[in-house]
Each structure stands twice: as structure tokens, then as C-alpha cells.
XYZ file of C-alpha atoms in Angstrom:
666
model
C -0.137 -0.120 -0.142
C 3.152 2.370 0.944
C 4.402 1.923 -2.182
C 1.120 2.123 -4.670
C 1.216 5.763 -2.349
C 4.380 6.947 -3.506
C 3.885 6.173 -6.401
C 0.360 8.643 -6.678
C 1.599 11.218 -4.685
C 5.286 11.254 -7.163
C 2.604 11.510 -10.550
C 0.837 14.412 -8.870
C 3.479 16.222 -7.648
C 5.373 16.134 -11.691
C 1.767 16.901 -12.745
C 1.764 19.621 -10.831
C 5.136 21.556 -11.227
C 4.992 20.201 -15.208
C 2.382 23.149 -15.022
C 2.886 25.786 -12.933
C 5.770 27.014 -15.091
C 3.595 28.682 -18.744
C 0.556 31.748 -18.352
C -2.239 29.058 -17.796
C -6.204 29.272 -19.843
C -8.122 30.134 -17.195
C -10.709 26.383 -18.311
C -8.201 23.314 -20.317
C -11.961 22.101 -22.462
C -10.860 18.763 -24.217
C -12.071 17.627 -27.876
C -14.955 15.186 -26.328
C -16.466 17.940 -24.342
C -16.450 20.573 -27.168
C -19.042 21.667 -29.477
C -17.660 21.310 -32.738
C -18.407 20.888 -36.196
C -15.005 17.362 -38.207
C -14.950 17.272 -41.574
C -12.164 13.903 -41.958
C -12.975 12.410 -45.093
C -11.190 8.860 -45.646
C -8.835 9.752 -48.422
C -8.675 13.300 -47.555
C -4.817 14.185 -46.691
C -2.596 17.025 -47.964
C -5.042 19.849 -46.712
C -2.566 22.866 -48.380
C -5.117 26.059 -48.997
C -8.287 27.053 -46.995
C -10.945 29.581 -48.137
C -13.896 31.250 -46.979
C -16.814 32.425 -49.678
C -19.365 33.812 -47.817
C -20.888 35.512 -50.523
C -21.808 32.151 -51.637
C -21.700 30.371 -48.407
C -19.118 27.729 -48.946
C -15.284 27.130 -48.104
C -12.924 25.861 -50.207
C -10.542 23.266 -48.786
C -7.794 22.632 -51.083
C -6.078 19.084 -50.355
C -3.491 16.510 -51.950
C -5.211 16.081 -56.102
C -8.655 17.707 -55.062
C -10.546 20.773 -54.318
C -13.515 20.336 -51.933
C -16.167 22.363 -50.652
C -18.538 22.435 -47.405
C -21.175 24.409 -46.441
C -20.212 27.657 -44.048
C -23.056 26.607 -41.334
C -22.159 23.278 -41.674
C -18.962 21.376 -42.652
C -19.804 18.061 -42.353
C -22.085 18.625 -44.896
C -20.083 18.119 -48.671
C -21.145 19.549 -51.792
C -19.079 19.067 -54.735
C -15.641 17.390 -54.999
C -13.324 18.996 -58.162
C -10.439 16.493 -58.398
C -7.191 18.337 -60.852
C -4.816 15.414 -60.703
C -1.076 14.088 -62.370
C -0.240 11.907 -65.208
C 1.389 8.958 -64.212
C 4.151 10.638 -66.993
C 3.672 13.888 -64.906
C 4.483 11.664 -61.747
C 7.595 9.526 -63.182
C 9.648 12.767 -64.808
C 9.321 13.779 -61.210
C 10.473 11.328 -59.588
C 12.701 10.770 -61.478
C 13.986 14.340 -60.513
C 14.840 12.443 -57.404
C 10.862 13.595 -56.092
C 9.625 11.188 -53.582
C 5.897 10.043 -54.770
C 3.935 11.662 -52.181
C 5.512 15.538 -53.166
C 5.441 14.347 -56.749
C 1.007 15.181 -56.075
C -0.590 18.258 -56.977
C -1.314 20.222 -53.555
C -3.476 22.674 -54.246
C -1.644 25.417 -51.996
C -3.109 28.451 -52.929
C -7.016 30.314 -53.914
C -7.964 33.736 -53.936
C -11.642 35.138 -55.156
C -10.988 37.289 -57.987
C -13.703 40.394 -58.361
C -15.186 38.411 -61.429
C -16.205 35.462 -58.903
C -14.269 33.761 -59.723
C -11.479 31.601 -57.926
C -7.359 31.766 -59.107
C -6.554 28.320 -57.840
C -2.503 26.547 -57.751
C -1.353 23.620 -57.894
C 2.454 22.303 -57.368
C 1.533 19.236 -59.698
C 4.650 17.215 -59.587
C 7.249 20.361 -59.508
C 6.003 22.173 -62.199
C 4.071 24.462 -60.321
C 0.422 25.560 -62.678
C -2.821 27.286 -61.612
C -6.486 27.868 -63.655
C -9.413 28.980 -62.363
C -12.612 27.773 -60.248
C -16.041 29.211 -61.603
C -19.620 28.735 -59.021
C -22.836 29.227 -60.961
C -25.822 27.490 -60.409
C -24.581 25.860 -57.418
C -22.029 23.909 -59.062
C -18.378 23.885 -59.142
C -16.119 23.589 -61.980
C -12.536 23.830 -63.072
C -11.498 25.838 -66.003
C -9.970 23.412 -68.959
C -6.877 26.183 -69.512
C -3.935 26.240 -67.133
C -1.283 28.522 -67.277
C 2.251 28.671 -65.285
C 2.443 28.923 -61.691
C 5.812 29.679 -61.965
C 6.977 32.483 -59.351
C 3.665 33.091 -58.021
C 3.787 29.342 -55.964
C 7.543 27.270 -54.597
C 7.544 23.818 -56.815
C 7.410 22.037 -52.949
C 4.558 21.455 -51.503
C 6.215 21.379 -48.657
C 8.042 25.899 -49.030
C 5.557 27.858 -46.863
C 6.055 30.812 -48.603
C 2.815 34.209 -48.609
C 0.250 35.143 -50.809
C -2.367 38.215 -51.233
C -4.641 39.692 -53.592
C -5.707 43.121 -54.016
C -7.892 44.543 -56.731
C -6.959 41.221 -59.106
C -3.456 42.309 -58.841
C -1.755 39.404 -57.339
C 0.972 39.669 -54.647
C 3.168 36.898 -53.097
C 6.619 36.345 -51.376
C 7.690 32.569 -52.572
C 10.677 30.350 -53.531
C 10.526 30.556 -57.077
C 12.933 27.181 -58.565
C 12.665 24.143 -58.368
C 15.210 24.320 -55.649
C 13.120 26.492 -53.671
C 17.214 28.675 -52.633
C 15.175 31.730 -54.818
C 12.826 32.995 -53.039
C 11.855 36.545 -54.201
C 9.275 39.209 -53.010
C 6.607 40.320 -55.923
C 3.589 41.686 -58.105
C 2.822 40.232 -60.972
C 0.072 40.933 -63.480
C 0.400 44.118 -66.427
C 3.602 45.230 -64.398
C 5.254 42.658 -62.927
C 7.870 43.731 -59.811
C 10.079 42.160 -57.897
C 12.914 42.969 -55.246
C 16.561 43.156 -56.094
C 18.742 39.930 -55.555
C 21.003 41.232 -52.997
C 21.828 39.870 -49.678
C 21.223 43.467 -47.964
C 17.503 43.138 -49.549
C 16.492 38.996 -48.595
C 19.208 37.272 -47.611
C 17.946 33.241 -46.886
C 13.964 34.842 -46.221
C 11.838 32.351 -44.608
C 8.161 34.228 -45.852
C 4.925 34.723 -43.110
C 1.944 36.956 -44.671
C 1.308 39.995 -47.330
C -1.065 42.937 -46.131
C -2.490 45.629 -47.492
C -3.506 48.846 -46.015
C -5.367 51.997 -47.679
C -3.019 55.088 -47.159
C -5.315 56.070 -50.176
C -8.259 56.503 -48.517
C -7.784 58.254 -44.760
C -4.530 60.315 -46.162
C -4.882 64.107 -46.551
C -2.455 64.476 -48.809
C -3.293 61.235 -51.677
C -0.306 58.637 -50.356
C -0.026 55.847 -52.255
C -1.561 52.958 -50.383
C 0.917 50.399 -48.448
C 2.120 46.967 -49.131
C 3.376 45.377 -45.789
C 5.580 41.714 -46.091
C 6.257 40.275 -42.781
C 9.191 37.144 -42.719
C 12.175 36.088 -40.908
C 15.442 36.635 -42.144
C 19.295 36.291 -41.653
C 20.221 39.849 -40.218
C 23.136 41.637 -41.674
C 23.929 43.779 -38.857
C 23.788 41.279 -36.600
C 26.748 39.127 -35.435
C 27.125 35.594 -37.949
C 24.156 32.970 -37.737
C 21.378 35.059 -36.028
C 17.594 35.322 -37.652
C 15.400 38.146 -36.725
C 11.874 39.051 -37.834
C 10.891 41.969 -40.609
C 8.613 44.028 -41.736
C 8.772 45.104 -45.466
C 6.675 48.235 -46.507
C 6.570 48.456 -50.552
C 4.045 50.828 -52.272
C 0.887 49.596 -54.585
C 1.491 51.507 -57.762
C 5.359 50.692 -57.363
C 6.209 50.799 -61.177
C 9.893 50.374 -60.944
C 13.096 53.066 -61.782
C 12.686 53.750 -65.923
C 17.083 53.188 -65.410
C 17.386 51.877 -62.131
C 15.925 49.030 -60.504
C 13.924 48.197 -63.776
C 10.660 46.165 -62.552
C 12.806 45.902 -59.008
C 10.774 47.686 -56.353
C 12.155 51.864 -55.836
C 9.814 51.647 -52.101
C 11.792 48.475 -50.592
C 11.911 48.963 -47.179
C 12.252 47.226 -44.122
C 12.920 47.457 -40.353
C 13.348 45.079 -37.875
C 10.069 43.510 -36.243
C 11.534 43.186 -32.607
C 8.693 40.949 -29.256
C 10.739 40.659 -26.399
C 10.546 37.693 -24.507
C 12.951 34.515 -23.058
C 16.513 34.631 -22.504
C 17.716 37.769 -23.110
C 20.076 37.587 -27.116
C 17.670 34.811 -27.983
C 15.976 35.778 -31.453
C 11.576 35.747 -31.655
C 10.981 34.730 -34.512
C 7.031 35.641 -36.019
C 5.118 33.067 -37.040
C 2.305 34.341 -38.250
C 0.401 37.706 -39.304
C -3.674 39.034 -39.041
C -4.085 42.292 -39.113
C -6.705 43.958 -37.650
C -8.347 46.867 -39.265
C -9.972 50.516 -37.470
C -13.262 51.757 -39.226
C -12.857 54.994 -38.313
C -8.375 56.005 -38.066
C -7.168 53.677 -40.730
C -3.600 54.732 -39.225
C -5.480 52.797 -35.337
C -4.867 49.122 -37.112
C -3.552 47.044 -35.640
C -1.138 43.657 -36.355
C -1.153 40.996 -34.622
C 1.729 37.970 -33.855
C 2.515 36.182 -32.865
C 6.283 34.118 -32.052
C 8.265 31.696 -30.793
C 11.768 32.016 -29.854
C 13.524 28.737 -30.629
C 13.786 27.753 -34.053
C 13.557 24.217 -33.300
C 9.570 23.430 -33.124
C 9.514 20.899 -31.529
C 11.738 21.657 -28.758
C 9.996 21.116 -25.222
C 11.649 24.703 -23.615
C 11.066 27.066 -26.478
C 8.091 29.855 -25.309
C 5.532 31.638 -27.928
C 4.400 35.391 -27.536
C 1.963 37.777 -29.477
C 2.666 41.048 -30.010
C 0.988 44.167 -31.384
C 1.706 47.174 -33.726
C 0.321 50.292 -34.768
C 0.148 50.864 -38.367
C 0.524 54.198 -37.797
C 4.545 53.631 -35.285
C 5.728 51.067 -37.858
C 4.599 53.989 -40.676
C 7.225 56.182 -38.291
C 9.794 53.799 -38.306
C 9.975 53.959 -43.272
C 10.134 58.165 -42.065
C 13.236 57.646 -39.766
C 17.093 57.187 -39.898
C 18.323 54.506 -42.813
C 21.868 51.983 -41.470
C 25.011 52.103 -43.916
C 27.784 49.220 -43.774
C 31.490 51.567 -43.885
C 34.373 50.705 -44.270
C 35.134 48.333 -41.660
C 32.101 45.760 -42.852
C 30.392 47.231 -39.991
C 26.478 48.506 -40.096
C 26.575 52.226 -38.553
C 23.214 54.784 -38.764
C 23.868 56.514 -42.317
C 24.750 60.381 -41.241
C 25.484 61.542 -45.014
C 22.801 63.684 -47.005
C 20.014 61.637 -48.013
C 18.757 61.926 -51.236
C 15.271 64.047 -52.317
C 12.908 62.452 -52.688
C 13.039 61.212 -49.711
C 14.036 57.434 -50.045
C 11.435 54.456 -49.864
C 8.650 57.427 -50.158
C 5.363 56.139 -51.697
C 3.825 58.868 -53.793
C 1.964 61.341 -52.598
C 0.998 65.095 -53.549
C 3.885 67.135 -52.322
C 5.813 64.681 -54.953
C 3.119 65.292 -58.006
C 3.524 68.314 -57.686
C 6.680 68.293 -58.155
C 6.797 65.985 -61.384
C 7.069 63.059 -59.695
C 3.650 61.162 -60.656
C 5.158 57.204 -60.659
C 8.226 55.991 -59.523
C 9.341 55.775 -63.065
C 10.462 60.333 -62.338
C 12.087 58.841 -59.515
C 15.486 61.167 -59.896
C 19.282 57.805 -59.975
C 19.747 59.125 -56.660
C 16.988 57.936 -54.527
C 16.753 54.705 -56.746
C 20.474 54.458 -55.497
C 20.021 55.079 -52.376
C 17.468 52.670 -52.045
C 19.257 49.980 -53.906
C 21.560 50.083 -51.223
C 19.912 51.348 -48.783
C 17.479 49.251 -48.135
C 17.699 48.908 -43.624
C 15.709 50.752 -41.274
C 18.413 51.672 -38.048
C 14.993 51.748 -35.919
C 13.908 48.543 -33.940
C 9.582 48.452 -35.359
C 8.773 47.129 -31.231
C 5.127 46.197 -29.592
C 2.176 49.085 -29.283
C 2.774 48.124 -24.417
C 7.034 47.772 -24.871
C 6.370 43.662 -24.491
C 4.441 40.484 -25.880
C 0.878 40.647 -24.795
C 1.067 36.993 -23.608
C 3.646 34.681 -23.117
C 3.332 30.537 -23.567
C 5.782 27.675 -22.998
C 6.064 24.422 -24.483
C 3.806 24.761 -26.999
C 4.538 26.682 -29.913
C 1.896 29.566 -31.030
C 0.952 28.876 -35.018
C -2.032 30.693 -36.402
C -3.595 33.918 -34.925
C -7.075 35.429 -36.135
C -8.570 38.487 -33.364
C -12.245 39.516 -33.341
C -13.670 42.773 -32.408
C -16.495 42.100 -30.211
C -18.414 44.893 -28.815
C -20.653 44.505 -25.608
C -23.334 45.288 -24.156
C -21.956 48.188 -22.979
C -21.551 49.330 -26.574
C -17.112 49.104 -25.452
C -14.917 47.042 -27.651
C -13.109 44.027 -27.422
C -10.360 42.537 -29.624
C -10.581 38.690 -28.592
C -7.623 36.105 -29.896
C -7.690 33.271 -31.372
C -4.711 31.802 -31.105
C -3.495 27.600 -32.047
C -0.496 25.343 -31.326
C 1.241 22.850 -33.002
C -0.838 20.259 -30.708
C -4.740 20.843 -32.026
C -5.063 23.428 -28.871
C -6.924 27.315 -29.870
C -6.192 29.729 -26.978
C -8.438 31.827 -26.920
C -7.312 35.556 -25.113
C -7.713 39.011 -24.203
C -6.001 42.070 -23.269
C -6.264 45.002 -21.124
C -4.033 47.931 -19.759
C -5.511 47.200 -15.975
C -4.916 43.121 -15.687
C -2.914 42.630 -18.693
C -2.647 39.275 -21.520
C -4.856 36.787 -20.140
C -6.140 33.202 -21.829
C -9.922 32.795 -21.533
C -9.894 29.098 -21.949
C -7.257 27.145 -24.117
C -10.084 24.133 -26.309
C -8.347 20.729 -27.581
C -9.757 21.633 -31.774
C -8.200 17.758 -32.371
C -7.539 14.811 -31.027
C -4.390 13.663 -32.687
C -2.036 16.357 -31.639
C -0.677 17.719 -34.731
C 0.197 21.381 -35.812
C -2.988 24.175 -36.944
C -1.639 25.510 -40.162
C -4.579 27.275 -41.022
C -7.580 29.630 -39.110
C -10.141 31.511 -40.798
C -12.847 33.860 -39.174
C -16.194 34.207 -40.732
C -18.357 37.479 -40.588
C -21.330 34.168 -38.882
C -19.164 33.765 -35.445
C -17.860 30.529 -37.141
C -13.905 30.404 -36.670
C -12.785 27.164 -39.263
C -9.228 25.900 -38.446
C -7.876 23.167 -40.503
C -4.218 20.808 -39.933
C -2.922 18.828 -42.714
C -5.565 16.182 -42.573
C -8.814 17.232 -41.651
C -10.759 20.811 -41.290
C -13.128 21.874 -37.360
C -15.290 24.236 -37.136
C -16.507 26.612 -33.683
C -19.111 28.675 -33.182
C -16.751 31.312 -31.197
C -19.679 32.887 -29.377
C -20.672 29.557 -27.563
C -20.883 30.211 -23.893
C -22.593 27.313 -23.077
C -19.555 26.058 -21.056
C -19.890 28.279 -18.249
C -22.724 26.973 -15.759
C -23.367 29.566 -13.538
C -24.236 33.277 -13.376
C -21.330 33.791 -11.567
C -19.134 31.498 -13.716
C -20.352 33.374 -16.345
C -19.064 36.741 -15.168
C -16.327 36.021 -13.771
C -14.901 34.779 -16.661
C -15.208 38.041 -18.292
C -15.893 36.958 -22.028
C -16.872 39.529 -23.940
C -19.183 37.523 -26.204
C -20.810 35.772 -23.212
C -23.219 37.155 -20.471
C -26.127 36.008 -18.056
C -29.810 35.351 -19.327
C -31.845 36.100 -16.607
C -34.281 35.633 -18.154
C -33.549 31.972 -19.483
C -31.294 31.440 -16.509
C -28.307 30.529 -18.576
C -25.343 31.801 -19.943
C -25.557 32.895 -23.367
C -24.094 35.342 -26.417
C -24.678 38.905 -25.598
C -24.484 39.924 -29.918
C -28.082 40.404 -30.944
C -29.459 40.053 -26.964
C -31.994 42.243 -25.177
C -30.122 44.515 -22.071
C -32.679 43.706 -20.294
C -32.666 40.139 -20.187
C -28.682 40.223 -19.799
C -26.552 40.265 -17.429
C -22.662 41.282 -18.197
C -19.521 42.568 -16.437
C -16.065 43.155 -18.030
C -14.233 45.228 -15.686
C -14.259 43.329 -12.493
C -16.359 40.145 -12.757
C -18.484 40.927 -9.924
C -21.132 38.881 -9.215
C -23.555 40.672 -7.190
C -26.363 41.282 -9.750
C -26.317 37.008 -10.301
C -29.576 35.893 -8.941
C -28.495 34.128 -5.378
C -28.030 30.062 -4.894
C -29.167 28.139 -2.024
C -27.479 25.174 -3.308
C -25.693 23.482 -1.334
C -22.213 21.012 -1.061
C -22.989 17.837 -0.421
C -20.390 16.905 2.470
C -18.399 12.974 1.350
C -18.039 11.843 5.164
C -14.094 10.019 6.220
C -13.197 7.165 8.259
C -9.350 8.328 8.199
C -6.575 5.793 10.176
C -4.184 8.012 12.808
C -0.448 8.671 11.380
C -1.318 6.851 7.585
C -1.622 9.296 4.458
C -5.028 9.619 2.619
C -5.194 11.479 -0.874
C -8.368 13.691 -0.746
C -8.950 14.764 -4.557
C -10.446 18.106 -5.532
C -10.934 18.528 -9.029
C -11.767 22.059 -10.481
C -13.592 23.203 -13.181
C -11.293 25.577 -14.056
C -7.550 26.315 -14.229
C -7.182 28.677 -10.944
C -5.422 28.024 -7.994
C -6.767 26.232 -5.538
C -6.613 26.208 -1.955
C -8.130 23.689 1.193
C -9.449 25.587 4.360
C -10.251 23.225 7.173
C -12.815 24.157 9.736
C -13.078 27.435 8.353
C -9.103 28.370 8.142
C -7.343 28.089 5.207
C -5.031 25.140 5.702
C -0.694 25.267 5.372
C 1.831 22.872 3.720
C 3.589 21.340 6.968
C 4.680 17.368 7.524
C 0.603 16.275 7.800
C -1.000 17.770 5.473
C 1.573 18.526 1.385
C -0.753 20.268 -1.111
C -0.548 19.357 -4.322
C -2.740 20.449 -7.354
C -4.929 17.761 -8.113
C -6.278 17.185 -4.125
C -4.312 16.836 -1.159
C -2.372 14.475 1.004
C -3.035 14.204 4.584
C -1.856 12.252 7.133
C -3.925 12.346 9.945
C -3.567 13.002 13.816
C -6.623 13.602 15.612
C -6.538 17.254 16.011
C -6.931 17.189 11.950
C -10.718 16.189 12.664
C -12.780 18.230 10.853
C -14.339 19.532 7.765
C -12.035 20.211 5.285
C -12.782 22.646 1.733
C -10.792 22.556 -1.148
C -12.132 25.659 -2.832
C -10.660 27.311 -6.450
C -9.398 31.082 -5.888
C -9.705 33.463 -8.375
C -8.687 37.502 -7.361
C -10.466 40.307 -10.196
C -9.014 43.323 -9.639
C -8.794 42.937 -6.403
C -12.008 41.015 -5.771
C -11.431 37.935 -4.757
C -14.001 35.191 -6.170
C -14.144 31.562 -4.261
C -15.528 28.481 -5.162
C -15.679 25.708 -3.798
C -15.316 22.004 -4.956
C -15.134 19.432 -2.741
C -16.010 19.067 1.567
C -15.231 16.430 3.811
C -15.963 15.240 6.569
C -12.529 13.854 7.973
C -13.125 11.239 11.012
C -9.732 9.569 12.476
C -10.177 6.586 14.898
C -6.661 4.158 16.072
C -4.680 2.595 13.817
C -1.669 0.742 12.866
C 1.034 3.223 11.442
C 4.006 5.430 12.232
C 5.145 8.194 12.860
C 8.154 6.551 10.323
C 5.770 6.185 7.928
C 4.772 10.164 8.376
C 8.517 10.900 7.651
C 8.756 8.318 5.054
C 6.494 9.221 3.035
C 7.026 13.238 3.371
C 10.879 12.522 2.502
C 10.335 10.568 -0.424
C 7.805 12.673 -1.930
C 10.935 15.767 -1.504
C 12.779 12.847 -3.566
C 10.145 13.627 -6.638
C 10.767 16.966 -6.369
C 13.840 16.876 -6.678
C 13.901 14.807 -9.290
C 12.004 16.545 -11.324
C 13.304 19.699 -10.874
C 16.221 17.918 -11.663
C 15.005 16.241 -15.375
C 13.115 19.959 -16.455
C 16.660 21.275 -16.072
C 18.558 18.374 -18.268
C 15.765 19.349 -20.331
C 16.028 23.008 -21.014
C 19.518 22.601 -20.928
């Protein structure tokens, strides 16, 4: 019996210690307890792209050799399947070039909607990228017979990461452009194609992340051209050898290249270091995904939300992830600052010489047009030469708050989407949905008063695997996908909050307590007269009083014999024990664990034991009793030696765990 008690004790301590170092979600909801819809076909794999079409109510899913459509309302309903496979001859030729049979299939890696409703769709097609169009008419999806080369639009290799964006039928891509995947290019396709200069100072072994458009022209007082932003990781030419950093690149939408210098090359290409300070000092924070939340009232107040990782190895158990946010106006300000230049000693220093006019990298505006610079073809050679040799800005782009909104250990953040939610009082709150590499989704908010907090984490996929895509619809549905499955989740589902207190204390902007129906429900479209919500401090004074009493379990223990009293909280909140109304402190006879209490009683330990969760919001303490035990103690054959042995072994387990964690994180 003693061995089994010690083994149980060690497991509990490990579970308790192992979860203590990361920012915890308030509640963890496992796959079996989530109300979601899942699509996973028997021959469905290699999922490579996702496209939400709210105008026709369909979710387009690009996979290996096919494009399928699912109903946006219920993704378990497949509405069509369009096959696009590779001929045996093309596949054989691909394999003769050293690629595997699996690699030589056709992976649909890009889909974008055009203004006429068609969808530009591109597939790797046995390492010969090819594009065509999908059409939706009369409820039927068909594929055009004609094709065009996709080289430069998507990578040859289906495993290569790339970024793309469609704006007004103009395609922007940042991808590898050759068979071996070594040449990476940021370009605009179409009637006036344009790309980056092939210099290491422009792009140095980049990993492309995402591309976003900021329609500056709509709000600019001087007619400034729209801005296009590319986020990436690359080798830092200005730092010590081998260091990789995050970057944001800005170019201008109407850039046509230079007339003599930088012909068909970006004349507006500028880049800056994107910083998200967390982890060990001196370690790189590498951007993983970026979401632009546009501010419709003031575009310059729009915010880029980005996920970062502190470790290059995705499998590292000791890496950290973070979310940082950046205001568009702050990024704009960095690109108006000083430039770095390469000195004769080989070091990058602040450029102190003359900066030509127009200011290098500037987007065309009314002042430039008045001086005769109507397009980039009119830029003087001095400005173009300066841009060619000075693409890097001195100032670093720093987060709005000066630090991350969230930091989490172990499972790495991958994708992020952000929803703007209006609460009952009319205030707007930004809710972040952040996926990780283990099939889980974090639902989080940030406020200046109490920082970042994870409201809940949801296990969307039963098997641990990276979530590769996140798409949020205006209907309040979140679509996520791995390589083998698609999940649909309502972001307005409040059913997991089972009481008024739980509903209000969670401070979920989507949810409020409907006192007429007696349940937690979505506030969107609800009447203010029937709904209560408290996002300021989670106060429950508005909740109706509850007369439900907790059941007390009678426990008969033997003196000096250790016994485990379990506690099963429904949240991840801190837990404490009370003995006869007073807070129980740890001691030789009371070992407090996150899953319960190890009690080695004497006769003075008889009484009522209560396990309760504790949540502090704005200085207000909220308690919730989870388990209650009425303990009676009788004579037995145990001894004080028994207690000492268990305590010593418990300490030994803790030391072993600390050693294991130390060696894993070295």
C-alpha cells in the first residue's frame, strides 16, 4: 500500500510542477467536451489551403489532388469535389528528378477570389506549379480547362512556406521561385510585374510569413499611395553571423520600378527589425503569423497582431511563444526614420550623410506629384541608388505595449486571428484566437488594466498535430485545419459557463448571463433588459442568489496513515484548502497538490476540509468550493516513521523533477 501511495504522490507532484511555469488558461476544454463540427474524409489528406466564401456560403478546401467545398453553416456537409491530379508520365518525370512519389502529387496550395467571382487556384503539380480558375454557377463548382504557369506564384515544393495576397485582382507573392527552392522573391504579378533586387542586403535566406495591404490612400490628406507589408524571418546582415530576426518590409502599391535603375524592381523597398522581447536575453524572437485588425474609423490605428517563437526547433520542449501587437502608425513612423549603411570596416552604422530628395522609399503623394514625380519612373537616379544600397532602417519596430500581450511555454503558437467584439455597454474588445502545434486553440484578451489573459483553451483536434489554418467568418464561425481535418467552432458558444458566477467572472466579451432564461448566452443581438455582463471586474453581485448547498463526503481515516483527498476543479485556477474554516497551510501532515491533499492525520485533524478555487479580479477575490470532506480519525497501525518516509520520498520526487526539467531545458 505504501508503494502505491508514494507512486501516486510522485505523479501528482510532477503534474503539479510541470504545469506551473507557463501562463495558464482559465479553463481547459478537451476534445470530447467541445461542441464543434469536424470534417475528415477517408481519402482526405495533404490539406494545403483554405478559402472562406461568405457570399455563396461555402468553404473551399485545397488538398492533395482535389478541391472540395463544404457548407459554411455545417462543414460536415460536403457539397462538391473537383479533382485535379497529375498524369502518371508527369509523376514519373518528377520522381526521376529525385522527388518522392508523395511529393510529386498536385497539392492545391493557393486559392484567391477574383472580382468576377472566379477563384484563382494554383497547385504544385509534380514540381511544375500550375494555375487555373474555379467557377461557381448554379450551385455547381467547375474548373476551367485552360491553365497557366504558376512559377513564381507558388513554390515547386508543397512543403515550402510562402505568402500571398490578392488585391483588386492583383496578386502579390513571397515565395521560392526555382526547383530547388533556394531563390526567394517578393513580387507583384500582372500587367506591371515587379520584384525585389537579388541582393543579400534586401533578402537574406528569408522565410516568408504573410502579406497585408493598408489602404492609406483612402484616409491620406495628401493622396499617399497604398502600402503593402510583408512579414518574414531572415538572416540579420547587420548582426553577428547566424542570427535570424523578424522583419517587416514595406513597398508601395503603385510602384512601377525605375526607368533606368531598378527596372521592374521595387523602388520603395524598405525593411525594419520587428521586435517582440521575451525569452532569454539575446535570443531571437521569430514571427510565425500576422493578422491585421483594421480600424474602420481611423486606418492608422489599425493593429497587426503577430505570434512569435523563441526557438528555431519546433520540437523543443523548453521554447516559448508570445503574441505582440503593433500599430500601423508606429510602423509608418519607423519608415520615416534614419537608414543604416555599411561602413568601410564592414559594420552597419547609422547613415549620417546626405539623404536624397524625394525621401527614399516614400510612396507617391500629392507633394511629389506637384514636383513632377507622378510615378516611380520619375524618381531621380540618386534616390533609386540610395534605396538599392540602403534598404534597412535603423529604428526597430516595437510592440504597442513595449512587451508581449501573452507569453506561453511548451506548445508553440502558430496561427492567429482577432475578432472585434461589442459588449453590452457598447465598448469594443479584441478577442484573440491563437492556435498551437498540438491541436489546441487559445482564446485570449488583453487590457491595459490587468494585462493578457487566456479565457480558455480548446482541444480542436484529438490527435496532437499543428493547426495550419485559421479563418474567421462574419457569422461568428471559426474554421481551423490541420493537414488531415477541418474543424468548425462557434466563437459565441457560451454553454461552457454553467452558472451566473462562472459566466461573469470569466469576463468573456462574447457572453453574458440571461436572467430570464437562466443560462449564459451570447450578447450579440440580445436584449440589454434580459442580459447582464461585467467585463470590468467580474463582480457577481448582480447574479441571483443560489440556495444550492454542496454535498459533504464523510471520510474515515486511520491516524498516521497517509490518505489522498482528491479535488477536481472545473477550471485551471489556483486552488487552496480550508480546515474548519481556516486556510490550511502545508506541513508534515498536509501536503498540498494541484489535484488534491495528501493528509496524514492525527486526532487533532478531525473536521471539515474544503477545497476551493480562488480567482482575483481587480483586487476582488472570488471563491468557489469544489469538494468538501468531513474527516473522522481512528486508531490504526500506522507510525510516525511512515509519515516521515512518505514526506522524504515526496521531496525526493520534487528534486528528481527539477533535475529532469533542468536537463531538458539546457
